[in-house]
Coordinates of C-alpha atoms in Angstrom, one line a residue:
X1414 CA 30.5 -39.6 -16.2
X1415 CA 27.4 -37.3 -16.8
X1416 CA 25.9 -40.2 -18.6
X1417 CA 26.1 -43.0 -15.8
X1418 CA 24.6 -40.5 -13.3
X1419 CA 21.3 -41.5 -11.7
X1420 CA 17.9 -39.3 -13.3
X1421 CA 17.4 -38.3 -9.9
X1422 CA 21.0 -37.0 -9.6
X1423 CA 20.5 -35.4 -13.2
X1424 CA 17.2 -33.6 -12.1
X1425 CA 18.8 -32.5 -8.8
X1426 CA 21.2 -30.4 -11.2
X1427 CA 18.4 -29.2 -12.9
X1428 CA 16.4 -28.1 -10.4
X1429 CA 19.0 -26.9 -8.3
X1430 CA 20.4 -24.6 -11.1
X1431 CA 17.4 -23.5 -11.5
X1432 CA 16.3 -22.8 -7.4
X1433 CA 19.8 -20.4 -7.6
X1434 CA 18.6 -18.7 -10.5
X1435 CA 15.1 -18.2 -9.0
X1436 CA 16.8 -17.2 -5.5
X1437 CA 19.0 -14.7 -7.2
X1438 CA 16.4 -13.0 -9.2
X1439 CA 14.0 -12.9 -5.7
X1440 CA 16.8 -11.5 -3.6
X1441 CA 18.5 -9.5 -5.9
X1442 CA 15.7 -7.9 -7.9
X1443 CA 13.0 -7.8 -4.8
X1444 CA 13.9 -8.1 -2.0
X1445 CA 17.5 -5.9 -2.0
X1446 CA 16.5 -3.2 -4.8
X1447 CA 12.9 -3.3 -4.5
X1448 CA 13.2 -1.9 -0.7
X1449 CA 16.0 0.2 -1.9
X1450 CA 13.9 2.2 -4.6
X1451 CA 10.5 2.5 -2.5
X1452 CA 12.8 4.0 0.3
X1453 CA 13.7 6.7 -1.9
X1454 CA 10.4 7.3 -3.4
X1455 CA 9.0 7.3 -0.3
X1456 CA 11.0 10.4 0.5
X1457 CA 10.7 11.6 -2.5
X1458 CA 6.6 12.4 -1.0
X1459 CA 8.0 13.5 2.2
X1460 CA 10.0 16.2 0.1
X1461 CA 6.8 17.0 -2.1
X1462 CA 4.9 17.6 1.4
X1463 CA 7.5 19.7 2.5
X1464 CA 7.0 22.0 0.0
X1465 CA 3.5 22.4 0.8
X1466 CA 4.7 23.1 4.2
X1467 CA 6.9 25.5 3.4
X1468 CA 4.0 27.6 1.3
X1469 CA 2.0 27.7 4.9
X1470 CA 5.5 29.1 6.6
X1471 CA 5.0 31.4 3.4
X1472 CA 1.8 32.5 4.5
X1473 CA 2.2 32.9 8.3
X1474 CA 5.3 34.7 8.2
X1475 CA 4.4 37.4 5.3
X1476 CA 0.9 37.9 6.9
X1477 CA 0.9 41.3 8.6
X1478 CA -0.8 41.3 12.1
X1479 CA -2.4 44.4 11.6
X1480 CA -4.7 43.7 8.4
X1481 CA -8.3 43.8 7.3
X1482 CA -10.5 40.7 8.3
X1483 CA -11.0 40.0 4.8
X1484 CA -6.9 39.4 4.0
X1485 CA -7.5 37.2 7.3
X1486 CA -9.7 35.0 5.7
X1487 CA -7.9 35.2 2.7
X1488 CA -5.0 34.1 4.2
X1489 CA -6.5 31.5 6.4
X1490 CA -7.8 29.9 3.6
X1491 CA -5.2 29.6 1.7
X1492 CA -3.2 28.0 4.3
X1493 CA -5.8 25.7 4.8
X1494 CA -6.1 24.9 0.9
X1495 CA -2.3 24.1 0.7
X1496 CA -2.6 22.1 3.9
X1497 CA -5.5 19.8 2.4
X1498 CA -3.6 19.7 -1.5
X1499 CA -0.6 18.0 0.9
X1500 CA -2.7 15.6 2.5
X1501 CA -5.1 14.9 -0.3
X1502 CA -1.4 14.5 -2.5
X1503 CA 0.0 12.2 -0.3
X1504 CA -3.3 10.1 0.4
X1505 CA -4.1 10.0 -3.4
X1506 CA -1.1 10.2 -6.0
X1507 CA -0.4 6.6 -6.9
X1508 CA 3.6 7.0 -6.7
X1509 CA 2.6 8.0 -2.7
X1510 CA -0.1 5.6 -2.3
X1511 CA 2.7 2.8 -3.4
X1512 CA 5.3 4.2 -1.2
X1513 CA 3.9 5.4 1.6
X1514 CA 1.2 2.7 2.2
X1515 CA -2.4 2.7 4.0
X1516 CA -1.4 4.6 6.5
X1517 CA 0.3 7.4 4.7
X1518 CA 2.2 9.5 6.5
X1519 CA 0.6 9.9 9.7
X1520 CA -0.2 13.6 9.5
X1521 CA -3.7 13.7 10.2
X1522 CA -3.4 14.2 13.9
X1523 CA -0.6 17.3 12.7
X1524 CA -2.3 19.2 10.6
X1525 CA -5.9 19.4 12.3
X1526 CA -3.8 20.7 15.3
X1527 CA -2.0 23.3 12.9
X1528 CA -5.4 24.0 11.8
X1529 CA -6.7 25.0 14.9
X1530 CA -3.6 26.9 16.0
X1531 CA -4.4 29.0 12.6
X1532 CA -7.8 29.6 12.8
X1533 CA -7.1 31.0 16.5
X1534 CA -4.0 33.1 15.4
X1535 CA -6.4 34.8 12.9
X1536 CA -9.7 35.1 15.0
X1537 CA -11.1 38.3 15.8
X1538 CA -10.2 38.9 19.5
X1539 CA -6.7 38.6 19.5
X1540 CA -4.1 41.5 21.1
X1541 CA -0.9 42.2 20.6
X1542 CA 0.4 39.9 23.5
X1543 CA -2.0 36.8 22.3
X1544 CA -0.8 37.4 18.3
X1545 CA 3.0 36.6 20.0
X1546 CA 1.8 33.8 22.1
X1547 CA -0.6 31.7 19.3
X1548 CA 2.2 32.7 16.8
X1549 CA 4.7 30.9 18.9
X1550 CA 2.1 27.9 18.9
X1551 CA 1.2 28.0 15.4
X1552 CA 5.5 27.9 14.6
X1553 CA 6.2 25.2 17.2
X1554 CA 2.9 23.1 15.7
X1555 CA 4.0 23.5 11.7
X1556 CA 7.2 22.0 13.3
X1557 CA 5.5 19.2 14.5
X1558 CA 4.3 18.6 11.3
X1559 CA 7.6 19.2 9.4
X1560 CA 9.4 16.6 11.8
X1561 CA 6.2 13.7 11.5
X1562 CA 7.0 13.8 7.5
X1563 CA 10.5 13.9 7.7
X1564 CA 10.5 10.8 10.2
X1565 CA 7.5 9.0 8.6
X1566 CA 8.9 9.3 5.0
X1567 CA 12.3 8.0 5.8
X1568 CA 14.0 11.4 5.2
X1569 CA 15.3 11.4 8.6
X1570 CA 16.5 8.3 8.5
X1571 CA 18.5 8.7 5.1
X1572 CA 22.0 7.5 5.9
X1573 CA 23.4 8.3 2.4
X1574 CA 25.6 12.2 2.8
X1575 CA 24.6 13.2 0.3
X1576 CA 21.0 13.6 0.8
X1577 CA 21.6 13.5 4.9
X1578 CA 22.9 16.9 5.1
X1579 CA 19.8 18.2 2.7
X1580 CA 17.1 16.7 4.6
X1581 CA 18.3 17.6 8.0
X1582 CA 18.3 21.1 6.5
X1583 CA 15.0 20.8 5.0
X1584 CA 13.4 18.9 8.0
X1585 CA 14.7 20.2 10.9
X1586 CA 16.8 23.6 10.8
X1587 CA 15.1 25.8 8.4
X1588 CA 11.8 25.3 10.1
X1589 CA 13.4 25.6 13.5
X1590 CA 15.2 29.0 12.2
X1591 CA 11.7 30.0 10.7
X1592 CA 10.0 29.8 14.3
X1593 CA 12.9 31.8 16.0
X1594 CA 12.7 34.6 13.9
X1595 CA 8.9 33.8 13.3
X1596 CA 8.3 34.6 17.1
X1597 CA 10.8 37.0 17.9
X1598 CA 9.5 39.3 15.8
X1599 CA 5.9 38.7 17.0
X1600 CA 7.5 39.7 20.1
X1601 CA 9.1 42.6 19.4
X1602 CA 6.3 43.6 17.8
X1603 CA 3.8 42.7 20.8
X1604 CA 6.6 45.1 23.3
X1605 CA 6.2 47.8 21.0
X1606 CA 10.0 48.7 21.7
X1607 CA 9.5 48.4 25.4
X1608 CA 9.8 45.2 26.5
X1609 CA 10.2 43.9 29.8
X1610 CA 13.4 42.5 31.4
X1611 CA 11.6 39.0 31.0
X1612 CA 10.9 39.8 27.3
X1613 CA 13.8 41.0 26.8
X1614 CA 16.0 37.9 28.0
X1615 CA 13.4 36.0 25.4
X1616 CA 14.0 38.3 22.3
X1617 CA 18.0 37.6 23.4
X1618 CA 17.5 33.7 23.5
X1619 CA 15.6 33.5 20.5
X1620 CA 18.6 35.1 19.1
X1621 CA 21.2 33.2 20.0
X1622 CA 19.3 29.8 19.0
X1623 CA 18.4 31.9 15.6
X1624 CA 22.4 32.0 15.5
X1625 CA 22.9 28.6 16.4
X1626 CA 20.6 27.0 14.0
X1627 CA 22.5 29.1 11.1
X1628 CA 25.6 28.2 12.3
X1629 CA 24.3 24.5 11.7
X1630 CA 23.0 25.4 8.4
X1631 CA 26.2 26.6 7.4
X1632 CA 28.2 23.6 8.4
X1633 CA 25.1 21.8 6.4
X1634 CA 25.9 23.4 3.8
X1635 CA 29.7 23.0 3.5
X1636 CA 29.4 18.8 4.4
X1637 CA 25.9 19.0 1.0
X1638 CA 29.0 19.8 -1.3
X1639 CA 31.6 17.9 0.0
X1640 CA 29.4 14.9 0.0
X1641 CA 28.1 15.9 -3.6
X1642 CA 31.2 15.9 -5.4
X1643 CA 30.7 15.5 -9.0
X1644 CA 27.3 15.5 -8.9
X1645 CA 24.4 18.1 -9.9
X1646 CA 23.1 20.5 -7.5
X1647 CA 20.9 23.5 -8.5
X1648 CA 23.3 26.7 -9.5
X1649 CA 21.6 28.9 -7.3
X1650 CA 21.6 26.6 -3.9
X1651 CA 24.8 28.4 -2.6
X1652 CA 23.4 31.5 -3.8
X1653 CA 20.3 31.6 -1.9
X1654 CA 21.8 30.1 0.7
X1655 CA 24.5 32.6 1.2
X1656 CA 21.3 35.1 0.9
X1657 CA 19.4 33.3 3.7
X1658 CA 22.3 33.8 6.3
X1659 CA 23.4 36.9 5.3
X1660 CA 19.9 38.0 5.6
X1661 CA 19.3 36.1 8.8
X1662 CA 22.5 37.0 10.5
X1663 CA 21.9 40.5 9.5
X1664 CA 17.9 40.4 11.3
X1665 CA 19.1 38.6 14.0
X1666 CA 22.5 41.2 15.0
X1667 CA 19.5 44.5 14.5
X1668 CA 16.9 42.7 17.1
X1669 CA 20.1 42.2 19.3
X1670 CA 21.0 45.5 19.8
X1671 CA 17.5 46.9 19.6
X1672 CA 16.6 44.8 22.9
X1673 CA 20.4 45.9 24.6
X1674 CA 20.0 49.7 23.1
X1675 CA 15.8 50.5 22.3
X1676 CA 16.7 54.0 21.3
X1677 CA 18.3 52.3 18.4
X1678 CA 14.9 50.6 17.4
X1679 CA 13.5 51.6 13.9
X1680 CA 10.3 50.3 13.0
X1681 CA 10.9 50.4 9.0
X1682 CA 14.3 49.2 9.2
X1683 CA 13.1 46.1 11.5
X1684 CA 10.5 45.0 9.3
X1685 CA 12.7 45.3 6.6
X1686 CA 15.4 43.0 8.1
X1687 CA 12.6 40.9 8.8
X1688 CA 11.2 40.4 5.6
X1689 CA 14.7 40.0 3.8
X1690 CA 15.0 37.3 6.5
X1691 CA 11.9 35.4 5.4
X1692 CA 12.0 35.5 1.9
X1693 CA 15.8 34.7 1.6
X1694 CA 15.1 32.0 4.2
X1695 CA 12.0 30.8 2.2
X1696 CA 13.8 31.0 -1.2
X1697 CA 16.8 28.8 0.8
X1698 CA 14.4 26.1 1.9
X1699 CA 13.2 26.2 -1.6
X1700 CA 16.3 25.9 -3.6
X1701 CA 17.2 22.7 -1.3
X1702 CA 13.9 21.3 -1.8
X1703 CA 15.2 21.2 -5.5
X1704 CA 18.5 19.7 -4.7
X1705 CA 17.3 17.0 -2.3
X1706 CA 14.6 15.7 -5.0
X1707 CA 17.1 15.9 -7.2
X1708 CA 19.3 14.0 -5.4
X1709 CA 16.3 11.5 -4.8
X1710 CA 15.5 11.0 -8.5
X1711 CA 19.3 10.1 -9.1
X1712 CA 19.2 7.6 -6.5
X1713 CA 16.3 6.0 -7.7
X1714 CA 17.6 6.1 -11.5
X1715 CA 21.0 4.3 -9.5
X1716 CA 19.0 1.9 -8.3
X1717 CA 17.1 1.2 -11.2
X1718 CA 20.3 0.4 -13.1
X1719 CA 21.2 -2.0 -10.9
X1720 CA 17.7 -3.8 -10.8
X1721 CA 18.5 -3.9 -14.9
X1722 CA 22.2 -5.7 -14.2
X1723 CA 20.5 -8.0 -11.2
X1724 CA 18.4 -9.3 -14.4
X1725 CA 21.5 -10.0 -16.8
X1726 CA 23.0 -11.5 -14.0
X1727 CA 19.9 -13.7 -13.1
X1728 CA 19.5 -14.0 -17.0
X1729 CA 23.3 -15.7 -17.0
X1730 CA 22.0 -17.8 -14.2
X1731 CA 19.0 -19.0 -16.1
X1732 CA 20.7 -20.0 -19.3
X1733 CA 23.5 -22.0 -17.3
X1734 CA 19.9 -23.5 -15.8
X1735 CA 18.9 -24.0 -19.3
X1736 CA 22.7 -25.6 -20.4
X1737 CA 22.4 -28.6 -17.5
X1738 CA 18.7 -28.6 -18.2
X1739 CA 19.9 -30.0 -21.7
X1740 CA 22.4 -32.2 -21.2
X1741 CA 20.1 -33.9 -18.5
X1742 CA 17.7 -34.3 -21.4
X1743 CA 19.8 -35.5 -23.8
X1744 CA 20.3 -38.8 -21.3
X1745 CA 16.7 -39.2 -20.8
X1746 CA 15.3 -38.6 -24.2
X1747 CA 15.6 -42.3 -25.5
X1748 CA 13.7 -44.3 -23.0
X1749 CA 11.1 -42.0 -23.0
X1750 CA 10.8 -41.8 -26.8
X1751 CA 10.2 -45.2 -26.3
X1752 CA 7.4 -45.0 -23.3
X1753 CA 5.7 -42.6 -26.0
X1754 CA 5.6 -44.5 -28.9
X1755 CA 3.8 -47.2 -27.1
X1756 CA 1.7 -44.9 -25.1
X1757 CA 0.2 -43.2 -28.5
X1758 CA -0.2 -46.6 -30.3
X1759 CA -2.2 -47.8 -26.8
X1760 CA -4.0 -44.8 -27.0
X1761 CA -4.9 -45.3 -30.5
X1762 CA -5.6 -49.2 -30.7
X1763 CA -6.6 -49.8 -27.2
X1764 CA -4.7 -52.9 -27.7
X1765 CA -3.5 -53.3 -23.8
X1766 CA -1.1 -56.3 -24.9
X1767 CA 1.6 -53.6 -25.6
X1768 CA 4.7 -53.5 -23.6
X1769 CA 7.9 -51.4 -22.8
X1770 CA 10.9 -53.4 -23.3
X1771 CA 13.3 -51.4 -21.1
X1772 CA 14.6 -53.0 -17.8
X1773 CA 16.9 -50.7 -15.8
X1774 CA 17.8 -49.3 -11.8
X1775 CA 17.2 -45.8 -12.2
X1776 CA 13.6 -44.0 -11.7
X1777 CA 13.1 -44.6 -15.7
X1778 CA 13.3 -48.4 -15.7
X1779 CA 11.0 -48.1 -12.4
X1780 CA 8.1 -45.8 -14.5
X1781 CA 8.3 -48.2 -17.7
X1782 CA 7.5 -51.3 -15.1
X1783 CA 4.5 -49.0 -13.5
X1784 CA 3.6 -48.3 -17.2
X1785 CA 3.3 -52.1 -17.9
X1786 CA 1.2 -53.0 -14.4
X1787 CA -0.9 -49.8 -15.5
X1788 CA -1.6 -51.4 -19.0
X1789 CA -2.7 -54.8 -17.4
X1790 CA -5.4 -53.0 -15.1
X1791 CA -6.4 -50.8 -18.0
X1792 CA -9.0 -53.9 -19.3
X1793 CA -10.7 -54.0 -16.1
X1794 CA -10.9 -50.5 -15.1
X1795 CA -12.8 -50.3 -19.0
X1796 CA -14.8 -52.2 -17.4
X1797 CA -15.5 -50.2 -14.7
X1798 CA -16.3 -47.2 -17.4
X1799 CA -18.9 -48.7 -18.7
X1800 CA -20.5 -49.1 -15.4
X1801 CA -19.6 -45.6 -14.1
X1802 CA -21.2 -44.5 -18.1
X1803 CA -24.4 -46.6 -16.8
X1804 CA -24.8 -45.1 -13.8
X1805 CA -24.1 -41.5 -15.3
X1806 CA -27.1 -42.1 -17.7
X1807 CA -29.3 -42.9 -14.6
X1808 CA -28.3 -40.2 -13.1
X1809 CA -29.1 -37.6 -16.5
X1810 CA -32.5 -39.7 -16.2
X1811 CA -33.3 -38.4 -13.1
X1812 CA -32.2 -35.2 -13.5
X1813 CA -34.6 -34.9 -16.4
X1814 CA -37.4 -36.1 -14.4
X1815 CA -36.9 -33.5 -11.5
X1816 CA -36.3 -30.7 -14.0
X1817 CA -40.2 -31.8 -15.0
X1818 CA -41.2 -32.6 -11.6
X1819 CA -44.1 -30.2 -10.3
X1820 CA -42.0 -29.6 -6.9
X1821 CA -38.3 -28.4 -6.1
X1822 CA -36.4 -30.8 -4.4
X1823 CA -33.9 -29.3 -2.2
X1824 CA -31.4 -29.6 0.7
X1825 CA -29.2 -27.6 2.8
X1826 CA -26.9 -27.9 5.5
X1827 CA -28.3 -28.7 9.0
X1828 CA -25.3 -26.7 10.8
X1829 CA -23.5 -23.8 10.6
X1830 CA -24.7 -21.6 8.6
X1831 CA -27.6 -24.0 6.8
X1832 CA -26.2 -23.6 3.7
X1833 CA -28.0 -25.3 0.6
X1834 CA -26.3 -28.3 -0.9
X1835 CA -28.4 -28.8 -4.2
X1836 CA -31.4 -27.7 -5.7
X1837 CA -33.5 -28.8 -8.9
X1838 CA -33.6 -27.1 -11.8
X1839 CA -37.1 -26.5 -12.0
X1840 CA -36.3 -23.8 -9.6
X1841 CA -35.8 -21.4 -12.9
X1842 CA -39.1 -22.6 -14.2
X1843 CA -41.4 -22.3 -10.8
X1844 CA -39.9 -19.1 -9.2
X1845 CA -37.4 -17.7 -11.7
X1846 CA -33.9 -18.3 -10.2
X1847 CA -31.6 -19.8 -11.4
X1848 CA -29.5 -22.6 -9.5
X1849 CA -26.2 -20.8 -9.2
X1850 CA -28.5 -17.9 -7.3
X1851 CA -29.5 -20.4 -4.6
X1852 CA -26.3 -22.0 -4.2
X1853 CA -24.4 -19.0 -3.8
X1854 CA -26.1 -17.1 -1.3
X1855 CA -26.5 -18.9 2.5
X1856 CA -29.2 -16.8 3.5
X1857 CA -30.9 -17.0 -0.2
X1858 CA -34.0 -18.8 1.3
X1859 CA -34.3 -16.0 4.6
X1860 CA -34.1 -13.3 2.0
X1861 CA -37.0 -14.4 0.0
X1862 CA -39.4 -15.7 2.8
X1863 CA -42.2 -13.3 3.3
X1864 CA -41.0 -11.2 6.7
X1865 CA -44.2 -11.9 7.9
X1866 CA -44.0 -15.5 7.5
X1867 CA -40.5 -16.1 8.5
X1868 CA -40.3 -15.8 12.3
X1869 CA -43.4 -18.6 12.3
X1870 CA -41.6 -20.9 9.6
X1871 CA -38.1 -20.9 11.2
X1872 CA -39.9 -21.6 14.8
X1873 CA -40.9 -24.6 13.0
X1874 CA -38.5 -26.2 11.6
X1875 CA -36.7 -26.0 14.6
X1876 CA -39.2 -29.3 15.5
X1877 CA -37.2 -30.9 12.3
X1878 CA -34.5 -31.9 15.0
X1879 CA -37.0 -33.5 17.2
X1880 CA -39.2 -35.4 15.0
X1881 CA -37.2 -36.0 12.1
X1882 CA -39.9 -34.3 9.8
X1883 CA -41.7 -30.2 8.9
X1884 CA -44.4 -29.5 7.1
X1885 CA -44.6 -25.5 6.7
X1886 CA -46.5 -23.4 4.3
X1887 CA -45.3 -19.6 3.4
X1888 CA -45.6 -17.0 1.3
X1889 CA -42.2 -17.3 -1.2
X1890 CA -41.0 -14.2 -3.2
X1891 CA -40.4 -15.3 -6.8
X1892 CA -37.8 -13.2 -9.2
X1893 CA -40.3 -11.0 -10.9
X1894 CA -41.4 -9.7 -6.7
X1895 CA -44.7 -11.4 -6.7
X1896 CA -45.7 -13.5 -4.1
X1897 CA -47.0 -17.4 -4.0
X1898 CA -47.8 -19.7 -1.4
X1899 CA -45.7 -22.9 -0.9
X1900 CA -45.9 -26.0 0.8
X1901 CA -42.5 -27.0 2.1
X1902 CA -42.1 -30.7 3.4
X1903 CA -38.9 -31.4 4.8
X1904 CA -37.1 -34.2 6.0
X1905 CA -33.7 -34.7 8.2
X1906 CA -31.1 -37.0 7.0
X1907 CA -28.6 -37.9 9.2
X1908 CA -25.2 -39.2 8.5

């Protein structure tokens, strides 16, 4: 039955094994695993700006507000340093550049803000009241920041578990629980253990949301494991984690009584609380920056994988392509065996008497008739070779003579942008350019008029349109920079 089918039919198999093959590999392989990977690397840059992040939490939180100008420099600058390696990392590093795009991740706006909220944190004239205030800027800014990359790198919008509860733990409640405890000690140490009923109803609610983000993180961390079953995570994620809240809970129940009870406040003891605090806290966001990228990798090596099986599969595809491909040639092969056999004896006799005895319905027996009327016209369109040869030797005549010629003949467009059409090649030999110089360049002829001379010669051949004719003379800068004087005669030809 194969056999009796039409070539058009046969072909139509052919190519239409092969359009599946080609739409498999496209969708599969591009389009559905493709977007899947750069999704993941993509956050894979949020997460490495997040740990540059975190380093400037590092900085603002450990920075004492009682220190020597120079340490506030120093620690300016640092934070400044790490904030510029982020950007310049996610601007630069080809595996961002890919992922993230042009546009990067949007933080420029972020981090010159953040950078003017540090610089006045650490200025010179700053009291105790303004440290708490522009410290509670500087925490609520780097949040800013934190949420931008999160939302700009895809992290926030990861619907996978087990890199959700990570990210949203990375992203959003560490750095919120950082501020709380950030400016509540700024705060308390602003009151000087005497803080007003106001300040004290502040230190209280900065509390309980220090408590309710930690609570969050908790339940975080329960849903990272659950969802994680069976796979990797850092050994020492629970344990810094578990060192984070116990050292958070533990700061957060001391500033609690201190603001109900002041004669309970100890100075030493607070900012010892409150430096467990941060560094647990710190060494927590750290240890799940580790799993998350972890996590990340993995899901890119997943994906990978199955980019490898889309191209067996499309590979399977293909040689089924290949299989019809075959038998359609097998049922095509003879006639067209034929077709070449006369075809390389024309080509090698020029004996145009030649025919192709095949007579049949299909799109074969209709080329081998085309194939005959094509051999019949070949002895008159000989004919018209030798002509077209004739006229080709006039032609290389007259390009010989204007390649001797004493002039250059030229033209150029007389719209648009005037560009030229031709030029001789005794241009080299006159003024030193060669012809692909002139012809490539629009304004070639503007460029090389004397700037003295070209205001008057472009006012005149503005009479071309009116009188059909110009005759303009102008100093012409040849290719070694000299100058020579030309007379230009121009003529307009219209169509």
């Amino acid at each position: 039955m194969f056999k009796n089918l039409k070539t058009s039919t046969k072909l139509a198999l052919l190519t239409g094994a092969f359009v599946i093959a080609v739409l498999v590999a496209i969708y599969s392989l591009v389009i559905e695993k493709q977007r899947a990977i750069e999704f993941s690397r993509k956050e894979l840059t949020g997460a490495s700006y997040l740990e540059k992040i975190r380093n400037v939490y590092s900085i603002v939180l450990t920075t004492p507000n009682a220190q020597t100008s120079g340490s506030v420099e120093s620690s300016l600058q640092d934070a400044l340093a790490t904030l510029a390696a982020a950007e310049k990392e996610a601007g630069t590093s080809p595996t961002a550049r890919k992922s993230v795009g042009r546009r990067g991740l949007g933080t420029e706006p972020f981090v010159q803000s953040l950078i003017e909220s540090l610089r006045l944190l650490w200025s010179d004239d700053l009291g105790a009241e303004s440290h708490a205030r522009r410290m509670q800027d500087v925490l609520t800014r780097a949040q800013r920041l934190t949420t931008q990359v999160g939302d700009a790198s895809n992290l926030a919008l990861d619907p996978d578990l087990d890199s959700y509860y990570l990210q949203d733990t990375a992203v959003r409640q560490i750095p919120s629980l950082l501020a709380r405890i950030g400016e509540a000690q700024a705060l308390a140490d602003a009151t000087e253990n005497q803080p007003t009923l106001e300040e004290s109803a502040r230190l209280l609610t900065l509390a309980g949301m220090a408590q309710s983000t930690i609570e969050q993180i908790e339940k975080n961390l329960e849903s990272v494991y659950a969802a994680s079953e069976g796979k990797p995570l850092p050994q020492d994620l629970k344990r810094n984690m578990r060192r984070m809240l116990n050292g958070t809970v533990n700061y957060v129940n001391h500033l609690t009584q201190s603001v109900k009870n002041p004669s309970l406040y100890d100075e030493e003891a607070d900012n010892e609380k409150y430096g467990e605090a941060v560094s647990g806290t710190l060494g927590a966001w750290s240890s799940n920056q580790v799993a998350l990228e972890r996590v990340l990798t993995a899901r890119v090596d997943i994906l990978r994988g199955r980019l490898i099986f889309s191209l067996f599969l499309t590979g399977g595809l293909a040689a089924l392509s290949i299989l019809l491909a075959f038998l359609t040639y097998r049922h095509i092969v003879g006639p067209l065996t034929k077709l070449k056999s006369i075809a390389e004896e024309v080509g090698e006799t020029s004996d145009y008497s030649q025919r192709i005895d095949y007579e049949a319905q299909d799109e074969i027996g209709q080329l081998a008739t085309s194939f005959n009327q094509m051999l019949s016209e070949l002895a008159s369109s000989k004919n018209r070779e030798v002509a077209e040869q004739a006229e080709k030797t006039a032609r290389s005549r007259i390009s010989t003579l204007l390649r001797h010629s004493p002039a250059v003949i030229y033209s150029f467009k007389a719209y648009e942008d005037f560009a030229p059409t031709f030029v001789s090649e005794n241009i080299r030999t006159m003024f030193g350019y060669d012809v692909d110089e002139y012809m490539e360049n629009a304004a070639f002829w503007q460029q090389h008029v004397h700037p003295n001379d070209l205001s008057r010669v472009e006012a005149q051949q503005k009479e071309i349109f009116k009188t059909g004719e110009n005759v303009s003379e102008y100093r012409f800068r040849k290719k070694d920079g000299s100058y020579c004087w030309v007379s230009d005669e121009q003529h307009l030809i219209c169509n």
